[in-house]
Coordinates of C-alpha atoms (C1' of nucleotides) in Angstrom, one line a residue:
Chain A
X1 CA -91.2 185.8 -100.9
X2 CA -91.7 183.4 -103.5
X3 CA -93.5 179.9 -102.0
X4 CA -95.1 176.9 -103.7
X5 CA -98.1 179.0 -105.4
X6 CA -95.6 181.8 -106.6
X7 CA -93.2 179.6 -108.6
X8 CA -96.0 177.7 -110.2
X9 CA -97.6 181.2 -111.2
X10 CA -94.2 182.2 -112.6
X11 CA -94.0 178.5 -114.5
X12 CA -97.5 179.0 -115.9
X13 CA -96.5 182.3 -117.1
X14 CA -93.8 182.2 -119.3
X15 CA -94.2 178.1 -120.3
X16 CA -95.7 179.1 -123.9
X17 CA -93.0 182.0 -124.4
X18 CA -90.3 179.7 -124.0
X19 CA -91.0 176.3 -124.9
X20 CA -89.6 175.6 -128.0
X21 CA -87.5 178.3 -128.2
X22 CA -83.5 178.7 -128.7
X23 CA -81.1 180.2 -126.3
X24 CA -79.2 183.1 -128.3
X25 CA -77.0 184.9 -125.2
X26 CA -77.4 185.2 -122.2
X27 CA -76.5 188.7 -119.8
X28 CA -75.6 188.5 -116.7
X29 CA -75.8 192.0 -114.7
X30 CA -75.1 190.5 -111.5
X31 CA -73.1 187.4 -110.9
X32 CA -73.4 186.9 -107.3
X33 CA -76.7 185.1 -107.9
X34 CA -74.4 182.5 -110.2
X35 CA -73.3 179.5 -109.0
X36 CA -70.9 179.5 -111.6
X37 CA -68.8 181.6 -113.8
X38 CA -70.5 183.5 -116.2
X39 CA -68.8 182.2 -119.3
X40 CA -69.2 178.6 -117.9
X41 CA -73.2 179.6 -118.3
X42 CA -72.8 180.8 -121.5
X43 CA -71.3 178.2 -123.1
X44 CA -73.3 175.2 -121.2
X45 CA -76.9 177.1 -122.8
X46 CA -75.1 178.6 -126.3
X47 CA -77.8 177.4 -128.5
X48 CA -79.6 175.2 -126.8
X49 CA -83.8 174.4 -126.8
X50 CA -85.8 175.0 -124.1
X51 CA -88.2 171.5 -124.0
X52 CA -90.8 172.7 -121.0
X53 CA -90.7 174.9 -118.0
X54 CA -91.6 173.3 -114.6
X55 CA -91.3 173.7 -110.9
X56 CA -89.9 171.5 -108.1
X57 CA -90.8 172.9 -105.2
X58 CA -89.8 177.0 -104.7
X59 CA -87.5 176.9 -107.7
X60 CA -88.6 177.8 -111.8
X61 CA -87.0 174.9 -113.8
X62 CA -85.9 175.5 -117.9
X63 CA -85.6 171.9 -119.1
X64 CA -83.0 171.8 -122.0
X65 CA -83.1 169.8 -125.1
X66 CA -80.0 167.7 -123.4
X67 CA -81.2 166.9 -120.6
X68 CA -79.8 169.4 -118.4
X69 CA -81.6 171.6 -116.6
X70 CA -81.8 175.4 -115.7
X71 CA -82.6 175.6 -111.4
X72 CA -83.7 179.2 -110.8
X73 CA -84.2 179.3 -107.3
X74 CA -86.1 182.9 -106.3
X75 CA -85.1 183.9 -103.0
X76 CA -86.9 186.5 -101.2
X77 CA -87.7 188.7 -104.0
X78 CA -86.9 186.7 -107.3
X79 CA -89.0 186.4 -110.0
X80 CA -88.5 185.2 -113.7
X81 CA -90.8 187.1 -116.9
X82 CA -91.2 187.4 -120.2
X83 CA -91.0 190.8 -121.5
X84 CA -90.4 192.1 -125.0
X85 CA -86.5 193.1 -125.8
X86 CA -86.1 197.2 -124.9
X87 CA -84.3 198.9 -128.1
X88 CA -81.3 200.3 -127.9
X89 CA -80.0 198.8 -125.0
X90 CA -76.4 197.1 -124.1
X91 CA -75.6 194.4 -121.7
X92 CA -74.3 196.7 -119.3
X93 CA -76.9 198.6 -118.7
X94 CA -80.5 196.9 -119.3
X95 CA -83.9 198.0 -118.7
X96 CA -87.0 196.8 -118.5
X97 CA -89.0 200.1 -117.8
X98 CA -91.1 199.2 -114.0
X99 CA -91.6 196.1 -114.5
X100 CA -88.5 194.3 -114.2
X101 CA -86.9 197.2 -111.6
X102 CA -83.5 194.6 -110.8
X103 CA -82.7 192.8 -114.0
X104 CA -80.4 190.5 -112.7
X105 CA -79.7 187.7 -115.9
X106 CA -81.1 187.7 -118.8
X107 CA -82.0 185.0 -121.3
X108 CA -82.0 186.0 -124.9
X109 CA -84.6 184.4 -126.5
X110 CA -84.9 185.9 -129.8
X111 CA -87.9 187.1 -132.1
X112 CA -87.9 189.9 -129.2
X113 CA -88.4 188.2 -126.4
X114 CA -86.4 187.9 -123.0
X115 CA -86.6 186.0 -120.4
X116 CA -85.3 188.2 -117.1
X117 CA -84.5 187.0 -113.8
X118 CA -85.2 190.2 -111.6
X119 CA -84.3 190.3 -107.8
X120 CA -83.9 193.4 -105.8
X121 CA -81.9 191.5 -102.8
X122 CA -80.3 189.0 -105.1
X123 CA -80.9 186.2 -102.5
X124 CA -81.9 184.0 -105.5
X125 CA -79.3 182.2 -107.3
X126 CA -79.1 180.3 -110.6
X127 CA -77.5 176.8 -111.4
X128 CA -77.2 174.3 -114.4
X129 CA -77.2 171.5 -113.6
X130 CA -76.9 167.6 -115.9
X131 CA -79.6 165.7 -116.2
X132 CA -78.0 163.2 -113.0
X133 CA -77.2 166.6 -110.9
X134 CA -80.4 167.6 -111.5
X135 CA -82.5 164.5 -110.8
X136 CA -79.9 164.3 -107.7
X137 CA -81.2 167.8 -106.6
X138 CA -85.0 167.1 -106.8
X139 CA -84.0 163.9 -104.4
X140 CA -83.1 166.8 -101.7
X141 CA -86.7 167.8 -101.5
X142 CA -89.6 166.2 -100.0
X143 CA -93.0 165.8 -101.5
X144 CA -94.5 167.9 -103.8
X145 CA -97.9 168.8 -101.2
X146 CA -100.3 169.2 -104.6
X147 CA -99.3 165.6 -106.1
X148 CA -100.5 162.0 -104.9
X149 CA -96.8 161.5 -103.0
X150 CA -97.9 163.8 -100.0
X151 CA -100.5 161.9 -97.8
X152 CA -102.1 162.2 -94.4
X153 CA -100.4 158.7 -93.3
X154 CA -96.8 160.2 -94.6
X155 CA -97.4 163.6 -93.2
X156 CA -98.3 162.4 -89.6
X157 CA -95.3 159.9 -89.6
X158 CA -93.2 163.0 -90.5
X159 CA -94.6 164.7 -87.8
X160 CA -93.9 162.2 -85.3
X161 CA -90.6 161.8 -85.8
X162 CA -89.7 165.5 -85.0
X163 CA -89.2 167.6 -82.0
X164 CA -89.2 170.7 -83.8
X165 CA -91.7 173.2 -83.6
X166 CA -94.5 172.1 -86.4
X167 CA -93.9 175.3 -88.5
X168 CA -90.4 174.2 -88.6
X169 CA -91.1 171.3 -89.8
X170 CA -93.6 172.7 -92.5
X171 CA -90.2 175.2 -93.3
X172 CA -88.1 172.5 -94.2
X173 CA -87.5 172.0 -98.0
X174 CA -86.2 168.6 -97.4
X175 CA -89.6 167.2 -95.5
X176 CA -91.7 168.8 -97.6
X177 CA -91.3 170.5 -100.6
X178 CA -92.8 174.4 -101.3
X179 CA -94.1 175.2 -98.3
X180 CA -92.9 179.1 -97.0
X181 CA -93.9 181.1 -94.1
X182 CA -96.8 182.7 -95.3
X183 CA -98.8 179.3 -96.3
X184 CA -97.4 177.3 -92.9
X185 CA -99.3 180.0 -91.2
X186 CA -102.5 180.0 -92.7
X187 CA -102.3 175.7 -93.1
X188 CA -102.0 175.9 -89.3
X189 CA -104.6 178.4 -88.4
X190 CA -107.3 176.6 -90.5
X191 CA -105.7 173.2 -88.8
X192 CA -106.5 174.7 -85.4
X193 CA -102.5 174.0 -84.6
X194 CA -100.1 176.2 -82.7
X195 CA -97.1 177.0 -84.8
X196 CA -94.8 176.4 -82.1
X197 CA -96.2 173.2 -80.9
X198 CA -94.0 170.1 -81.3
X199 CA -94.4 168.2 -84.6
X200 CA -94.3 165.1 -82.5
X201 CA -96.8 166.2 -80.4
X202 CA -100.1 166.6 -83.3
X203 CA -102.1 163.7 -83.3
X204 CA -103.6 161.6 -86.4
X205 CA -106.8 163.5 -86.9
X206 CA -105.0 167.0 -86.7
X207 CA -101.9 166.0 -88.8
X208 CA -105.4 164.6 -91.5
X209 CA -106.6 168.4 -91.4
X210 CA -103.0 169.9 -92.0
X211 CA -103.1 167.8 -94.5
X212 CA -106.1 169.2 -95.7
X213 CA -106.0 172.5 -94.7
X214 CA -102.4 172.5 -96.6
X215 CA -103.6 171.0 -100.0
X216 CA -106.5 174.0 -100.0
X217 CA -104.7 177.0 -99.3
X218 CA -102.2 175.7 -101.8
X219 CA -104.5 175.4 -104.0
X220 CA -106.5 178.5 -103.7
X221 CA -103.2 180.4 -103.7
X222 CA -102.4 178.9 -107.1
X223 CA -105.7 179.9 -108.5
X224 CA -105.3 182.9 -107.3
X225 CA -102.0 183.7 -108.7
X226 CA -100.0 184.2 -105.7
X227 CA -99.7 185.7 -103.0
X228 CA -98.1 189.6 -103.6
X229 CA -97.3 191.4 -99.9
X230 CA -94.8 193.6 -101.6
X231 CA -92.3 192.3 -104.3
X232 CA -93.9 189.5 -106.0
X233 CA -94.8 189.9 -109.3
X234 CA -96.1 187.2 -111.9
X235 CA -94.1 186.7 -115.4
X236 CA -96.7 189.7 -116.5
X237 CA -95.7 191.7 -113.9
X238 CA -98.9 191.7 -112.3
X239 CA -99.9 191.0 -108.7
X240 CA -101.1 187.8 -107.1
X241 CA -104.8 188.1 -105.6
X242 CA -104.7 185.8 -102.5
X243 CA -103.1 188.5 -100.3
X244 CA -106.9 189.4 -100.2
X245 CA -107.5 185.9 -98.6
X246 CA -105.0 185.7 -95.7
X247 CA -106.4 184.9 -92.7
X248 CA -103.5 185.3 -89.6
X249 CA -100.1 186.4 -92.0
X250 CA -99.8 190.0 -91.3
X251 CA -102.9 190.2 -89.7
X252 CA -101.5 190.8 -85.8
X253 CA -104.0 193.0 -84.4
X254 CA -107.2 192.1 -86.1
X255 CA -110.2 190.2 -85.2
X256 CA -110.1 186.0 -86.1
X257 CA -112.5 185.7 -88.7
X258 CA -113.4 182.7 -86.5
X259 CA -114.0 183.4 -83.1
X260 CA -113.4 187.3 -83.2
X261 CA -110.2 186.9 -80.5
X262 CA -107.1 189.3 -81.7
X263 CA -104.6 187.8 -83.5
X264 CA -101.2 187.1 -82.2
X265 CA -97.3 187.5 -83.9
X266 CA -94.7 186.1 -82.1
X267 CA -90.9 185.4 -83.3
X268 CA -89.5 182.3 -83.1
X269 CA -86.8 180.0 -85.5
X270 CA -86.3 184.1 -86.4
X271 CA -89.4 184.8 -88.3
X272 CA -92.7 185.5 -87.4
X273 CA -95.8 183.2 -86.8
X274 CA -99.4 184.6 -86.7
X275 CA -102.1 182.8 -84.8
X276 CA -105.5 182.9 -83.3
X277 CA -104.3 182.4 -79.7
X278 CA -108.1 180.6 -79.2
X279 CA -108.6 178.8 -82.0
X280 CA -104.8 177.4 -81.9
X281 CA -104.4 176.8 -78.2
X282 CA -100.7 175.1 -76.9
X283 CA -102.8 171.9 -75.9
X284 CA -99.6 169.7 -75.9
X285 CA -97.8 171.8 -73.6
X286 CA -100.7 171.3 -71.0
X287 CA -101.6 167.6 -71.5
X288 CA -97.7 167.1 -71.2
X289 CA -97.5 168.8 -67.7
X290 CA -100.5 166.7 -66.7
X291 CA -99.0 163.2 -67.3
X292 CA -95.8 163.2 -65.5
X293 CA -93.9 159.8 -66.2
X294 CA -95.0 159.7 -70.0
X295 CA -91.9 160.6 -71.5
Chain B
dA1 C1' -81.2 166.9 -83.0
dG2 C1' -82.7 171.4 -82.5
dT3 C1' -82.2 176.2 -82.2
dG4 C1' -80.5 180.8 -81.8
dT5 C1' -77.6 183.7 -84.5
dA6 C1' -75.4 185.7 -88.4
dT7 C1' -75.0 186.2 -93.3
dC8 C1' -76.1 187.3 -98.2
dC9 C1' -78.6 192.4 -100.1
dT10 C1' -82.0 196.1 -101.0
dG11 C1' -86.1 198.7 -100.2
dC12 C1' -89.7 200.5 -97.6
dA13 C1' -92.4 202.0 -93.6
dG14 C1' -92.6 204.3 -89.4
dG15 C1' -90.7 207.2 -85.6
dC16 C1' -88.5 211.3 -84.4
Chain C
dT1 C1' -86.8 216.4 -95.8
dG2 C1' -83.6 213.3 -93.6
dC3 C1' -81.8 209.9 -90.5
dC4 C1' -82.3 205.8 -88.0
dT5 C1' -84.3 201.3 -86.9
dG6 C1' -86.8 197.4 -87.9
dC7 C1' -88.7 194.3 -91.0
dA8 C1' -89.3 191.3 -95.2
dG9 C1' -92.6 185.2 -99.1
dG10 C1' -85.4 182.1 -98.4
dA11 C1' -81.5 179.2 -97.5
dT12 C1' -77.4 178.1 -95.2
dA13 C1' -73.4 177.8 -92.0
dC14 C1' -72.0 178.1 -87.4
dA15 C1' -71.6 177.5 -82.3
dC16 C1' -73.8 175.7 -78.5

DNA sequence: AGTGTATCCTGCAGGC
DNA sequence: TGCCTGCAGGATACAC
């Protein structure tokens, strides 16, 4: 669920409700989503100050006051808000009202305030890392897409050193960071690039327009809020506006807003890809075919 | 190296 | 109304 435009929603938020503030307790109603013991949570944040909230790619970050950090990675239906403590309520049995539907873990804030970790699947999972695992962790990811690291020369050079399908590529956390299905889909479709194609295979001028094409709908998402199909909510609990602004995800069926062919959903890497079949032809596989003795 | 598959888990939509 | 199947914004581990 969550991509790149989601988690920086989420960060935006609940940044002013928590910066600054101490960490009184902290509830854990499910503890699969932990990757350590409960009790090993609640002593590492007893007490501590919550400097800033951030994002590195998919995953809400709580920066602590030494150093280590809070990695709240959302899954497939995750989300983190900032909701007002109910009354009369024990640890056992929490609730939020419609809101928060899954409260998962909690983080007591104080003055009335929570900060809740909701997710229906419990895909997500939350870690605390030291300030050296933590750093060590953001070294995993590749570059943030919005910031001057990602480039047209770096994203082409990427490209080309891949066989794998170029939504693969876009998929992979460790080329580059933030990127989910929905916003590979639509980057490509404004790109004019087949999702299956081979990385290796897009040339300098389209990997410059996926590079493009990737920095606006990122962007656009972001103001938008997010994207909500079903699940995702913001820290308020409300919906993000940019579902209204999809052009191929989840529109199998319809007309291309560009040339009016129907769009196409087709399964491969075991998710779905949407494309205009005319406005993202396979060119590669054809030019490949033609120029035997190239390879 | 890449990819198909399975896994974690819950909810919802659609068909019958 | 109920039962069944398929599907879902993610990430990872495994066998080819």
């Amino acid at each position: 669920m969550p991509e790149l435009p989601e988690a920086e929603t989420i960060v935006r938020g609940i940044r002013a409700a928590v910066s600054g503030r101490r960490i009184e307790g902290v509830e854990v109603l499910h503890r699969d989503v932990l990757a350590v013991t409960p009790a090993r949570l609640r002593k590492g944040l007893a007490g501590q100050r919550i400097e800033g909230a951030g994002r590195r790619a998919k995953n809400v970050l709580l920066d602590m006051d030494d150093g280590s950090v809070v990695w709240i990675n959302l899954g497939m239906t995750g989300g983190v808000m900032s909701l007002p403590r109910p009354p009369h309520t024990s640890a056992a049995r929490v609730r939020y009202g419609p809101i928060a539907t899954h409260p998962t873990v909690v983080f007591l804030l104080g003055g009335g305030t929570d900060l809740v970790f909701n997710d229906s699947r419990r895909f997500g999972t939350i870690e605390h890392l030291d300030a050296s695992a933590s750093r060590a962790r953001s070294r995993t990811f590749g570059p943030e897409p919005l910031t001057d690291e990602f480039t047209p020369a770096g994203l082409w050079r990427g490209l080309r050193a891949s066989r794998a399908p170029v939504r693969s590529w876009l998929l992979d956390q460790r080329k580059l960071a933030g990127v989910g299905n929905i916003y590979a889909n639509e980057a490509l479709f404004l790109a004019g690039i087949h999702p299956a194609r081979r990385a290796r295979t897009v040339r300098r001028h389209e990997a410059e327009a996926l590079h493009s094409s990737l920095r606006s709908v990122l962007t656009a998402a972001v103001q938008a809020g997010g994207t909500t199909i079903r699940d995702y909510r913001n820290a308020q609990g409300g919906e993000g506006a940019y579902v209204r602004e999809l052009r191929v995800y989840g529109q199998e069926g319809s007309h291309c807003i560009k040339c009016s062919s129907i769009v196409q959903r087709l399964v491969f890497g075991n998710r779905s890809a949407f494309l205009c079949p005319t406005c993202q032809p396979r060119r590669a596989v054809a030019r490949r075919t033609r120029r035997p003795g190239l390879t």
